[in-house]
mmCIF file of C-alpha atoms and ligand atoms in Angstrom:
data_model
loop_
_atom_site.group_PDB
_atom_site.id
_atom_site.type_symbol
_atom_site.label_atom_id
_atom_site.label_comp_id
_atom_site.label_asym_id
_atom_site.label_seq_id
_atom_site.Cartn_x
_atom_site.Cartn_y
_atom_site.Cartn_z
ATOM 1 C CA MET A 1 52.646 2.399 33.383
ATOM 2 C CA SER A 2 54.183 5.820 34.005
ATOM 3 C CA SER A 3 52.947 7.367 37.231
ATOM 4 C CA THR A 4 53.618 11.055 36.556
ATOM 5 C CA PHE A 5 53.083 13.006 33.394
ATOM 6 C CA GLU A 6 56.295 13.096 31.392
ATOM 7 C CA PRO A 7 55.632 12.751 27.679
ATOM 8 C CA GLU A 8 59.074 11.236 26.992
ATOM 9 C CA ALA A 9 58.497 8.534 29.595
ATOM 10 C CA ILE A 10 54.882 8.007 28.597
ATOM 11 C CA ARG A 11 55.974 7.311 25.016
ATOM 12 C CA ARG A 12 57.716 4.173 26.251
ATOM 13 C CA ASP A 13 54.287 2.782 27.141
ATOM 14 C CA PHE A 14 53.422 2.870 23.406
ATOM 15 C CA PRO A 15 55.692 0.442 21.505
ATOM 16 C CA ILE A 16 54.642 1.644 18.050
ATOM 17 C CA LEU A 17 55.989 5.143 18.726
ATOM 18 C CA ALA A 18 59.543 3.761 18.606
ATOM 19 C CA LYS A 19 59.142 2.764 14.964
ATOM 20 C CA SER A 20 60.654 4.509 11.965
ATOM 21 C CA PHE A 21 59.120 5.015 8.560
ATOM 22 C CA ARG A 22 60.842 6.252 5.386
ATOM 23 C CA GLY A 23 64.056 6.154 7.373
ATOM 24 C CA LYS A 24 62.782 8.700 9.931
ATOM 25 C CA PRO A 25 61.336 8.272 13.403
ATOM 26 C CA LEU A 26 57.558 8.115 13.261
ATOM 27 C CA ALA A 27 55.824 11.361 14.226
ATOM 28 C CA TYR A 28 52.273 10.153 14.679
ATOM 29 C CA LEU A 29 49.994 13.181 14.302
ATOM 30 C CA ASP A 30 46.802 11.423 13.223
ATOM 31 C CA ASN A 31 45.329 10.813 16.646
ATOM 32 C CA ALA A 32 41.871 12.058 15.710
ATOM 33 C CA ALA A 33 41.639 9.134 13.269
ATOM 34 C CA THR A 34 42.812 6.576 15.782
ATOM 35 C CA ALA A 35 45.087 6.714 18.801
ATOM 36 C CA GLN A 36 48.018 4.384 19.504
ATOM 37 C CA LYS A 37 47.755 1.694 22.165
ATOM 38 C CA PRO A 38 49.795 1.371 25.349
ATOM 39 C CA ASP A 39 51.264 -1.959 26.474
ATOM 40 C CA ALA A 40 48.614 -2.046 29.201
ATOM 41 C CA VAL A 41 45.924 -2.425 26.516
ATOM 42 C CA ILE A 42 47.888 -4.787 24.278
ATOM 43 C CA ASP A 43 48.761 -6.980 27.271
ATOM 44 C CA ALA A 44 45.176 -7.034 28.579
ATOM 45 C CA ILE A 45 43.925 -8.318 25.219
ATOM 46 C CA ALA A 46 46.735 -10.876 24.870
ATOM 47 C CA SER A 47 46.248 -12.068 28.423
ATOM 48 C CA TYR A 48 42.493 -12.476 27.879
ATOM 49 C CA TYR A 49 43.110 -14.717 24.868
ATOM 50 C CA ARG A 50 45.956 -16.586 26.559
ATOM 51 C CA GLU A 51 44.236 -17.201 29.841
ATOM 52 C CA SER A 52 40.550 -16.375 30.013
ATOM 53 C CA ASN A 53 38.959 -16.886 26.596
ATOM 54 C CA ALA A 54 35.471 -18.399 26.643
ATOM 55 C CA ASN A 55 32.088 -17.259 25.424
ATOM 56 C CA VAL A 56 30.167 -15.143 27.894
ATOM 57 C CA HIS A 57 26.596 -15.569 29.161
ATOM 58 C CA ARG A 58 26.538 -19.250 28.138
ATOM 59 C CA GLY A 59 28.911 -21.404 30.091
ATOM 60 C CA ILE A 60 28.544 -22.652 33.647
ATOM 61 C CA TYR A 61 32.169 -23.718 33.869
ATOM 62 C CA ALA A 62 34.873 -21.758 35.659
ATOM 63 C CA LEU A 63 36.643 -20.453 32.560
ATOM 64 C CA ALA A 64 33.405 -19.013 31.155
ATOM 65 C CA GLU A 65 32.727 -17.366 34.495
ATOM 66 C CA GLU A 66 36.179 -15.800 34.410
ATOM 67 C CA ALA A 67 35.537 -14.379 30.928
ATOM 68 C CA GLU A 68 32.142 -13.107 31.966
ATOM 69 C CA VAL A 69 33.461 -11.412 35.092
ATOM 70 C CA ALA A 70 36.191 -9.717 33.048
ATOM 71 C CA TYR A 71 33.625 -8.506 30.474
ATOM 72 C CA HIS A 72 31.344 -7.061 33.138
ATOM 73 C CA ASP A 73 34.265 -5.556 35.033
ATOM 74 C CA ALA A 74 35.111 -3.668 31.850
ATOM 75 C CA ARG A 75 31.563 -2.291 31.777
ATOM 76 C CA LYS A 76 31.953 -1.186 35.396
ATOM 77 C CA LEU A 77 35.220 0.605 34.593
ATOM 78 C CA VAL A 78 33.619 2.466 31.697
ATOM 79 C CA ALA A 79 30.550 3.357 33.791
ATOM 80 C CA ARG A 80 32.730 4.723 36.589
ATOM 81 C CA HIS A 81 34.769 6.736 34.084
ATOM 82 C CA LEU A 82 31.612 8.354 32.677
ATOM 83 C CA ASN A 83 29.983 8.708 36.128
ATOM 84 C CA VAL A 84 26.899 6.696 35.205
ATOM 85 C CA ASP A 85 25.388 3.313 36.121
ATOM 86 C CA GLN A 86 26.688 0.177 34.457
ATOM 87 C CA GLU A 87 23.172 -0.684 33.190
ATOM 88 C CA GLU A 88 23.418 2.480 31.106
ATOM 89 C CA ILE A 89 26.502 1.286 29.211
ATOM 90 C CA VAL A 90 25.912 -0.605 25.980
ATOM 91 C CA PHE A 91 28.966 -2.071 24.271
ATOM 92 C CA VAL A 92 28.880 -1.461 20.531
ATOM 93 C CA ARG A 93 31.486 -1.440 17.757
ATOM 94 C CA GLY A 94 32.116 2.283 17.966
ATOM 95 C CA THR A 95 30.580 5.728 17.705
ATOM 96 C CA THR A 96 29.092 4.959 14.298
ATOM 97 C CA GLU A 97 27.228 1.930 15.568
ATOM 98 C CA ALA A 98 26.119 3.766 18.712
ATOM 99 C CA LEU A 99 24.558 6.591 16.686
ATOM 100 C CA ASN A 100 22.892 4.150 14.285
ATOM 101 C CA LEU A 101 21.515 2.262 17.270
ATOM 102 C CA VAL A 102 19.872 5.399 18.679
ATOM 103 C CA ALA A 103 18.553 6.376 15.254
ATOM 104 C CA GLN A 104 17.081 2.953 14.489
ATOM 105 C CA THR A 105 15.589 2.301 17.908
ATOM 106 C CA TYR A 106 14.789 5.404 19.933
ATOM 107 C CA ALA A 107 14.338 7.763 16.987
ATOM 108 C CA ARG A 108 12.520 5.355 14.695
ATOM 109 C CA GLU A 109 10.042 4.688 17.472
ATOM 110 C CA ASN A 110 9.548 8.313 18.490
ATOM 111 C CA LEU A 111 9.801 10.436 15.333
ATOM 112 C CA SER A 112 6.756 11.268 13.233
ATOM 113 C CA GLU A 113 5.967 13.319 10.147
ATOM 114 C CA GLY A 114 7.199 16.890 10.510
ATOM 115 C CA ASP A 115 9.291 16.349 13.647
ATOM 116 C CA VAL A 116 12.695 17.983 13.513
ATOM 117 C CA VAL A 117 16.079 16.375 14.141
ATOM 118 C CA LEU A 118 18.535 19.176 14.790
ATOM 119 C CA LEU A 119 22.215 18.777 13.881
ATOM 120 C CA THR A 120 25.074 21.242 13.506
ATOM 121 C CA ALA A 121 27.108 22.171 10.451
ATOM 122 C CA MET A 122 30.258 20.518 11.806
ATOM 123 C CA GLU A 123 28.955 16.950 12.180
ATOM 124 C CA HIS A 124 30.896 13.869 11.083
ATOM 125 C CA HIS A 125 29.037 11.708 8.543
ATOM 126 C CA ALA A 126 28.408 9.236 11.390
ATOM 127 C CA ASN A 127 26.190 11.898 12.939
ATOM 128 C CA VAL A 128 24.445 12.823 9.697
ATOM 129 C CA VAL A 129 23.731 9.693 7.668
ATOM 130 C CA PRO A 130 21.932 7.681 10.404
ATOM 131 C CA TRP A 131 19.554 10.632 10.915
ATOM 132 C CA GLN A 132 18.917 10.864 7.169
ATOM 133 C CA MET A 133 18.125 7.152 7.121
ATOM 134 C CA VAL A 134 15.610 7.468 9.948
ATOM 135 C CA THR A 135 14.025 10.747 8.860
ATOM 136 C CA GLU A 136 13.421 9.328 5.370
ATOM 137 C CA ARG A 137 11.450 6.491 6.936
ATOM 138 C CA THR A 138 9.516 8.533 9.490
ATOM 139 C CA GLY A 139 8.790 11.747 7.570
ATOM 140 C CA ALA A 140 10.756 13.780 10.110
ATOM 141 C CA VAL A 141 13.096 16.483 8.785
ATOM 142 C CA ILE A 142 16.682 17.486 9.509
ATOM 143 C CA LYS A 143 17.634 21.067 10.297
ATOM 144 C CA VAL A 144 21.178 22.276 10.727
ATOM 145 C CA ALA A 145 22.499 24.885 13.163
ATOM 146 C CA PRO A 146 25.078 27.057 11.392
ATOM 147 C CA ILE A 147 28.629 27.858 12.518
ATOM 148 C CA ASP A 148 30.450 31.177 12.432
ATOM 149 C CA ASP A 149 33.779 32.086 10.815
ATOM 150 C CA ARG A 150 35.757 30.817 13.802
ATOM 151 C CA GLY A 151 34.098 27.408 13.591
ATOM 152 C CA CYS A 152 31.830 27.902 16.622
ATOM 153 C CA ILE A 153 28.164 26.958 16.634
ATOM 154 C CA ASP A 154 26.070 30.111 16.195
ATOM 155 C CA LEU A 155 24.241 29.774 19.502
ATOM 156 C CA ASP A 156 21.609 32.438 18.751
ATOM 157 C CA ALA A 157 20.731 30.578 15.574
ATOM 158 C CA LEU A 158 20.650 27.308 17.511
ATOM 159 C CA TRP A 159 18.250 28.713 20.146
ATOM 160 C CA ALA A 160 16.080 30.150 17.356
ATOM 161 C CA LEU A 161 15.950 26.776 15.607
ATOM 162 C CA LEU A 162 15.045 25.108 18.899
ATOM 163 C CA ASP A 163 12.218 27.595 19.462
ATOM 164 C CA ALA A 164 10.818 27.816 15.938
ATOM 165 C CA ASN A 165 10.554 24.105 15.204
ATOM 166 C CA PRO A 166 8.989 21.001 16.692
ATOM 167 C CA VAL A 167 12.473 19.670 17.544
ATOM 168 C CA LYS A 168 12.326 16.134 18.926
ATOM 169 C CA LEU A 169 16.004 15.348 19.014
ATOM 170 C CA LEU A 170 19.271 17.268 18.955
ATOM 171 C CA SER A 171 22.437 15.402 18.026
ATOM 172 C CA LEU A 172 25.768 17.168 18.070
ATOM 173 C CA THR A 173 29.433 16.561 18.384
ATOM 174 C CA HIS A 174 31.204 17.434 21.621
ATOM 175 C CA VAL A 175 34.452 18.208 19.775
ATOM 176 C CA SER A 176 34.734 18.715 16.019
ATOM 177 C CA ASN A 177 37.072 16.225 14.356
ATOM 178 C CA SER A 178 37.854 18.708 11.567
ATOM 179 C CA LEU A 179 37.968 22.067 13.329
ATOM 180 C CA GLY A 180 38.857 21.045 16.865
ATOM 181 C CA THR A 181 36.066 23.226 18.276
ATOM 182 C CA ILE A 182 34.944 22.207 21.759
ATOM 183 C CA ASN A 183 31.234 22.867 21.799
ATOM 184 C CA PRO A 184 29.538 24.218 24.949
ATOM 185 C CA VAL A 185 27.640 20.983 25.230
ATOM 186 C CA SER A 186 26.316 21.306 28.778
ATOM 187 C CA GLU A 187 24.785 24.692 28.012
ATOM 188 C CA ILE A 188 23.278 23.399 24.768
ATOM 189 C CA VAL A 189 21.978 20.210 26.386
ATOM 190 C CA SER A 190 20.454 22.196 29.211
ATOM 191 C CA GLU A 191 18.631 24.542 26.794
ATOM 192 C CA ALA A 192 17.427 21.563 24.761
ATOM 193 C CA ARG A 193 16.167 19.736 27.836
ATOM 194 C CA LYS A 194 14.230 22.823 28.990
ATOM 195 C CA ARG A 195 12.338 22.461 25.715
ATOM 196 C CA GLY A 196 11.806 18.704 26.121
ATOM 197 C CA VAL A 197 14.288 17.857 23.360
ATOM 198 C CA VAL A 198 16.196 14.571 23.623
ATOM 199 C CA THR A 199 19.946 15.067 23.286
ATOM 200 C CA VAL A 200 22.596 12.863 21.699
ATOM 201 C CA VAL A 201 26.275 13.757 22.073
ATOM 202 C CA ASP A 202 28.936 12.374 19.742
ATOM 203 C CA GLY A 203 31.892 12.054 22.090
ATOM 204 C CA ALA A 204 34.290 10.403 19.619
ATOM 205 C CA GLN A 205 36.720 13.325 19.816
ATOM 206 C CA SER A 206 36.121 14.484 23.378
ATOM 207 C CA ALA A 207 36.605 11.176 25.182
ATOM 208 C CA PRO A 208 40.364 11.004 24.379
ATOM 209 C CA HIS A 209 41.150 14.460 25.734
ATOM 210 C CA GLY A 210 39.889 14.532 29.300
ATOM 211 C CA PRO A 211 37.461 13.249 31.904
ATOM 212 C CA ILE A 212 33.826 12.903 30.885
ATOM 213 C CA ASP A 213 31.168 13.363 33.546
ATOM 214 C CA LEU A 214 27.836 12.514 31.984
ATOM 215 C CA LYS A 215 25.884 13.405 35.120
ATOM 216 C CA ALA A 216 27.258 16.917 34.784
ATOM 217 C CA LEU A 217 26.806 16.994 31.002
ATOM 218 C CA GLY A 218 23.167 15.942 31.342
ATOM 219 C CA CYS A 219 22.703 14.430 27.879
ATOM 220 C CA ASP A 220 20.364 11.531 27.129
ATOM 221 C CA PHE A 221 22.779 9.586 24.919
ATOM 222 C CA PHE A 222 26.560 9.741 24.531
ATOM 223 C CA ALA A 223 28.709 7.760 22.094
ATOM 224 C CA PHE A 224 32.422 7.151 21.792
ATOM 225 C CA SER A 225 34.889 4.740 20.154
ATOM 226 C CA GLY A 226 37.455 2.720 22.079
ATOM 227 C CA HIS A 227 40.127 3.044 19.414
ATOM 228 C CA LYS A 228 40.326 6.831 19.746
ATOM 229 C CA LEU A 229 40.687 6.486 23.525
ATOM 230 C CA PHE A 230 43.901 4.419 23.251
ATOM 231 C CA GLY A 231 41.842 1.209 23.284
ATOM 232 C CA PRO A 232 41.183 -1.441 20.651
ATOM 233 C CA MET A 233 39.283 -1.097 17.397
ATOM 234 C CA GLY A 234 35.849 -2.692 17.081
ATOM 235 C CA ILE A 235 34.627 -1.693 20.542
ATOM 236 C CA GLY A 236 32.814 1.429 21.617
ATOM 237 C CA VAL A 237 30.202 2.654 24.007
ATOM 238 C CA LEU A 238 26.693 3.956 23.877
ATOM 239 C CA PHE A 239 25.530 5.543 27.110
ATOM 240 C CA GLY A 240 21.765 5.872 27.301
ATOM 241 C CA ARG A 241 19.710 7.209 30.181
ATOM 242 C CA LYS A 242 18.080 4.266 31.983
ATOM 243 C CA GLU A 243 14.511 5.440 31.414
ATOM 244 C CA LEU A 244 15.100 5.806 27.680
ATOM 245 C CA LEU A 245 16.948 2.510 27.203
ATOM 246 C CA ALA A 246 14.135 0.738 29.058
ATOM 247 C CA GLU A 247 11.573 1.961 26.521
ATOM 248 C CA MET A 248 13.638 1.257 23.432
ATOM 249 C CA PRO A 249 13.079 -1.711 21.135
ATOM 250 C CA PRO A 250 16.118 -3.858 20.314
ATOM 251 C CA TYR A 251 18.469 -2.970 17.487
ATOM 252 C CA HIS A 252 19.659 -6.423 16.422
ATOM 253 C CA GLY A 253 17.894 -9.686 17.177
ATOM 254 C CA GLY A 254 19.581 -12.944 18.140
ATOM 255 C CA GLY A 255 21.180 -14.710 21.052
ATOM 256 C CA ASP A 256 21.893 -13.019 24.370
ATOM 257 C CA MET A 257 19.326 -10.230 23.955
ATOM 258 C CA ILE A 258 16.207 -12.240 24.760
ATOM 259 C CA ASP A 259 14.150 -13.164 27.760
ATOM 260 C CA GLU A 260 12.112 -15.948 26.127
ATOM 261 C CA VAL A 261 11.705 -17.094 22.539
ATOM 262 C CA THR A 262 8.977 -19.133 20.887
ATOM 263 C CA PHE A 263 8.314 -19.331 17.159
ATOM 264 C CA GLU A 264 5.365 -17.013 17.743
ATOM 265 C CA LYS A 265 6.926 -14.361 19.941
ATOM 266 C CA THR A 266 10.060 -13.168 21.672
ATOM 267 C CA THR A 267 10.362 -11.140 24.829
ATOM 268 C CA PHE A 268 13.531 -9.189 25.319
ATOM 269 C CA ALA A 269 16.168 -8.893 28.013
ATOM 270 C CA GLU A 270 16.570 -5.734 30.053
ATOM 271 C CA PRO A 271 19.151 -3.154 28.914
ATOM 272 C CA PRO A 272 22.033 -3.238 28.274
ATOM 273 C CA GLN A 273 21.821 -6.924 27.184
ATOM 274 C CA ARG A 274 18.809 -6.088 24.996
ATOM 275 C CA PHE A 275 21.158 -4.140 22.737
ATOM 276 C CA GLU A 276 24.045 -6.613 22.692
ATOM 277 C CA ALA A 277 22.836 -9.421 20.454
ATOM 278 C CA GLY A 278 25.225 -12.255 19.715
ATOM 279 C CA THR A 279 28.701 -12.962 21.021
ATOM 280 C CA PRO A 280 30.125 -9.621 22.138
ATOM 281 C CA ASN A 281 33.635 -8.332 21.584
ATOM 282 C CA VAL A 282 34.842 -9.550 24.969
ATOM 283 C CA ALA A 283 38.535 -8.959 24.295
ATOM 284 C CA GLY A 284 37.682 -5.497 22.948
ATOM 285 C CA ALA A 285 35.717 -4.603 26.072
ATOM 286 C CA ILE A 286 38.564 -5.800 28.287
ATOM 287 C CA GLY A 287 41.040 -3.804 26.203
ATOM 288 C CA LEU A 288 38.806 -0.769 26.496
ATOM 289 C CA GLY A 289 38.610 -1.230 30.261
ATOM 290 C CA ALA A 290 42.417 -1.289 30.346
ATOM 291 C CA ALA A 291 42.559 1.837 28.157
ATOM 292 C CA VAL A 292 40.169 3.687 30.451
ATOM 293 C CA GLU A 293 42.251 2.693 33.460
ATOM 294 C CA TYR A 294 45.456 3.778 31.736
ATOM 295 C CA PHE A 295 43.919 7.118 30.769
ATOM 296 C CA ARG A 296 42.496 7.746 34.241
ATOM 297 C CA GLY A 297 45.941 7.043 35.672
ATOM 298 C CA LEU A 298 47.387 10.044 33.853
ATOM 299 C CA ASP A 299 47.373 13.548 35.223
ATOM 300 C CA LEU A 300 44.546 14.726 32.971
ATOM 301 C CA ASP A 301 45.067 18.425 33.744
ATOM 302 C CA ALA A 302 48.681 18.058 32.656
ATOM 303 C CA VAL A 303 47.539 16.135 29.569
ATOM 304 C CA ALA A 304 45.181 18.959 28.603
ATOM 305 C CA ALA A 305 47.879 21.597 29.141
ATOM 306 C CA HIS A 306 50.448 19.627 27.137
ATOM 307 C CA GLU A 307 48.077 19.045 24.219
ATOM 308 C CA GLN A 308 47.061 22.698 24.224
ATOM 309 C CA SER A 309 50.688 23.741 24.131
ATOM 310 C CA LEU A 310 51.426 21.418 21.170
ATOM 311 C CA HIS A 311 48.412 22.817 19.358
ATOM 312 C CA ASP A 312 49.397 26.429 19.998
ATOM 313 C CA GLN A 313 52.987 25.757 18.962
ATOM 314 C CA ALA A 314 51.810 24.135 15.705
ATOM 315 C CA GLN A 315 49.325 26.908 14.973
ATOM 316 C CA ALA A 316 51.895 29.664 15.574
ATOM 317 C CA GLY A 317 54.492 27.825 13.457
ATOM 318 C CA LEU A 318 52.139 27.211 10.550
ATOM 319 C CA GLU A 319 50.729 30.745 10.660
ATOM 320 C CA SER A 320 54.235 32.131 10.284
ATOM 321 C CA LEU A 321 54.453 30.463 6.861
ATOM 322 C CA PRO A 322 53.166 32.080 3.648
ATOM 323 C CA GLY A 323 49.859 30.918 2.142
ATOM 324 C CA VAL A 324 48.691 28.899 5.157
ATOM 325 C CA THR A 325 45.024 29.011 6.174
ATOM 326 C CA ILE A 326 44.015 27.501 9.494
ATOM 327 C CA HIS A 327 40.448 26.169 9.500
ATOM 328 C CA GLY A 328 38.850 26.515 12.907
ATOM 329 C CA LYS A 329 39.833 29.218 15.361
ATOM 330 C CA ALA A 330 37.380 28.689 18.155
ATOM 331 C CA PRO A 331 38.523 30.103 21.508
ATOM 332 C CA ASP A 332 37.968 26.671 23.055
ATOM 333 C CA LYS A 333 39.743 24.038 20.970
ATOM 334 C CA ALA A 334 41.015 20.491 21.280
ATOM 335 C CA ALA A 335 44.435 19.618 19.845
ATOM 336 C CA VAL A 336 43.201 19.245 16.285
ATOM 337 C CA LEU A 337 44.613 21.543 13.618
ATOM 338 C CA SER A 338 43.188 21.673 10.091
ATOM 339 C CA PHE A 339 44.964 23.753 7.501
ATOM 340 C CA SER A 340 45.416 24.336 3.785
ATOM 341 C CA LEU A 341 48.288 25.688 1.732
ATOM 342 C CA GLU A 342 47.557 28.040 -1.121
ATOM 343 C CA GLY A 343 47.958 26.285 -4.477
ATOM 344 C CA ILE A 344 49.016 22.920 -2.994
ATOM 345 C CA HIS A 345 46.614 20.013 -2.723
ATOM 346 C CA PRO A 346 46.253 18.617 0.833
ATOM 347 C CA ALA A 347 47.119 15.124 -0.440
ATOM 348 C CA ASP A 348 50.452 16.447 -1.752
ATOM 349 C CA VAL A 349 51.194 18.031 1.624
ATOM 350 C CA ALA A 350 50.415 14.773 3.427
ATOM 351 C CA THR A 351 52.594 12.832 0.973
ATOM 352 C CA PHE A 352 55.484 15.229 1.537
ATOM 353 C CA LEU A 353 55.061 14.907 5.318
ATOM 354 C CA ASP A 354 54.936 11.125 5.006
ATOM 355 C CA SER A 355 58.287 11.187 3.190
ATOM 356 C CA GLN A 356 59.686 12.554 6.468
ATOM 357 C CA GLY A 357 57.972 9.977 8.687
ATOM 358 C CA ILE A 358 55.190 12.391 9.729
ATOM 359 C CA ALA A 359 51.694 10.884 9.739
ATOM 360 C CA VAL A 360 48.855 13.371 9.213
ATOM 361 C CA ARG A 361 45.536 13.078 7.449
ATOM 362 C CA ALA A 362 44.445 14.813 4.263
ATOM 363 C CA GLY A 363 40.856 14.663 3.112
ATOM 364 C CA HIS A 364 37.339 15.713 4.016
ATOM 365 C CA HIS A 365 37.583 13.920 7.379
ATOM 366 C CA CYS A 366 34.060 12.496 6.846
ATOM 367 C CA CYS A 367 32.683 16.048 6.999
ATOM 368 C CA GLN A 368 31.774 16.800 3.392
ATOM 369 C CA PRO A 369 28.987 19.257 4.316
ATOM 370 C CA LEU A 370 31.455 21.178 6.497
ATOM 371 C CA MET A 371 34.088 21.233 3.723
ATOM 372 C CA GLU A 372 31.468 22.759 1.438
ATOM 373 C CA ILE A 373 30.865 25.515 3.989
ATOM 374 C CA LEU A 374 34.628 26.083 4.320
ATOM 375 C CA GLY A 375 34.840 26.213 0.519
ATOM 376 C CA VAL A 376 37.578 23.574 0.293
ATOM 377 C CA PRO A 377 37.468 19.968 -0.951
ATOM 378 C CA ALA A 378 39.792 18.812 1.811
ATOM 379 C CA THR A 379 42.218 19.974 4.479
ATOM 380 C CA VAL A 380 45.414 18.679 6.034
ATOM 381 C CA ARG A 381 44.791 17.712 9.648
ATOM 382 C CA ALA A 382 47.373 17.269 12.376
ATOM 383 C CA SER A 383 45.901 15.956 15.609
ATOM 384 C CA PHE A 384 47.875 15.555 18.802
ATOM 385 C CA ALA A 385 47.802 13.253 21.804
ATOM 386 C CA PHE A 386 49.577 13.444 25.163
ATOM 387 C CA TYR A 387 52.495 11.367 23.849
ATOM 388 C CA ASN A 388 53.399 13.856 21.123
ATOM 389 C CA LEU A 389 56.421 16.075 21.600
ATOM 390 C CA PRO A 390 57.333 19.671 20.721
ATOM 391 C CA GLU A 391 60.121 18.261 18.478
ATOM 392 C CA GLU A 392 57.465 16.523 16.404
ATOM 393 C CA VAL A 393 55.619 19.809 15.994
ATOM 394 C CA ASN A 394 58.889 21.421 14.856
ATOM 395 C CA ARG A 395 59.315 18.663 12.281
ATOM 396 C CA LEU A 396 55.756 19.250 11.064
ATOM 397 C CA VAL A 397 56.270 22.982 10.653
ATOM 398 C CA ASP A 398 59.719 22.601 9.031
ATOM 399 C CA THR A 399 58.446 20.044 6.542
ATOM 400 C CA VAL A 400 55.441 22.181 5.651
ATOM 401 C CA ARG A 401 57.892 25.044 5.067
ATOM 402 C CA LYS A 402 59.935 22.831 2.737
ATOM 403 C CA THR A 403 56.745 21.722 0.936
ATOM 404 C CA ILE A 404 55.851 25.369 0.278
ATOM 405 C CA ASP A 405 59.374 26.065 -1.009
ATOM 406 C CA CYS A 406 59.230 23.015 -3.238
ATOM 407 C CA PHE A 407 55.963 24.082 -4.885
ATOM 408 C CA LYS A 408 57.067 27.692 -5.453
HETATM 409 N N1 PLP B 501 32.218 11.184 15.154
HETATM 410 C C1 PLP B 501 33.366 11.858 15.115
HETATM 411 C C2 PLP B 501 33.390 13.278 15.584
HETATM 412 C C3 PLP B 501 34.520 11.245 14.640
HETATM 413 O O1 PLP B 501 35.667 11.929 14.597
HETATM 414 C C4 PLP B 501 34.455 9.900 14.214
HETATM 415 C C5 PLP B 501 35.644 9.230 13.669
HETATM 416 O O2 PLP B 501 36.539 9.841 13.150
HETATM 417 C C6 PLP B 501 33.235 9.235 14.300
HETATM 418 C C7 PLP B 501 32.138 9.902 14.775
HETATM 419 C C8 PLP B 501 33.114 7.806 13.884
HETATM 420 O O3 PLP B 501 33.852 6.993 14.729
HETATM 421 P P1 PLP B 501 34.056 5.447 14.409
HETATM 422 O O4 PLP B 501 34.545 5.369 12.988
HETATM 423 O O5 PLP B 501 35.052 4.992 15.400
HETATM 424 O O6 PLP B 501 32.732 4.782 14.556
#
């Protein structure tokens, strides 16, 4: 692993970045969808399967113990990274599963007719649909805090919604996957907690961009996906405050989550095992542990500065072109840039970029309600990671310029 922050050197840790597509070197600018994986992660997974594979929690032989220790070490690494206790870390498949778990256990148990679940207008479908599913069953209702023209949550409106309604739970994204807005989550969580509101933070887009200190953030639940944090797919994390996890019923039933089972009745294990029914994704957890270690080994201040500079370079370049609209101009933004070109469909822009080896996303980014507010069916989204380079941003801007010329 590279010890100091030099993007050119760091790229060598990520074998896929050396590939070419359409005869051009890959410029991977779709990091908000999933991030690429360093050798440290790929090797940790391969080495687990080569040397330590056994089912966990079941064997009393040495190999099973080795697998189990590695699985629990991964939990410790994640807990340390988030500054919480390891009992508060539940391994899940990803952010989507984490949010569904909270909705179908904590919320289903605690919501009643007329209670309010408060969301914001910029939520990903993963932070909308699970709440619709649970409010339909419980008679609770969803209310939505609006955003302003820059793509920031209207905080006055949010406080008013918190005060005017019997809000039981507030669930919001830390960083918007479509607009890049970094929400003032600690302030919002602190206001919600003053009013006795339980808080859920979708950290899918914040976890890959810097350290996360959940003690400082103060939320009750926090979710993120391993694959966006340079780790494997199919593994993610739900943090839940100990006191809340202890009260929650299980999500899935089966092996590994029980204390005792008879045909009449089952008693359940303590958290986090209560929420990890069945054979877990051991290799995924180990890969995630390796990803967390890799990420923590970087100079995260330098990472943030580099990503900000790529974002600003891309925004300035795109704004210099005719007919470009940037969606999301919050003062505090992650390196996510959504834009549209007048008279050119986002899918055509993405196809043109792909012809030059540049990978971006075009679509609604699983934020259809937000797209409706923006008045567009879709946007083009370039999202940067620490391994991206200014040359790649230049290629993006140049190719967008050529796309505009082509459609004239
Ligand atoms: N929340 C946000 C803000 C996201 O960007 C995403 C994925 O793009 C998700 C939730 C869902 O993550 P996953 O598909 O890994 O469960």
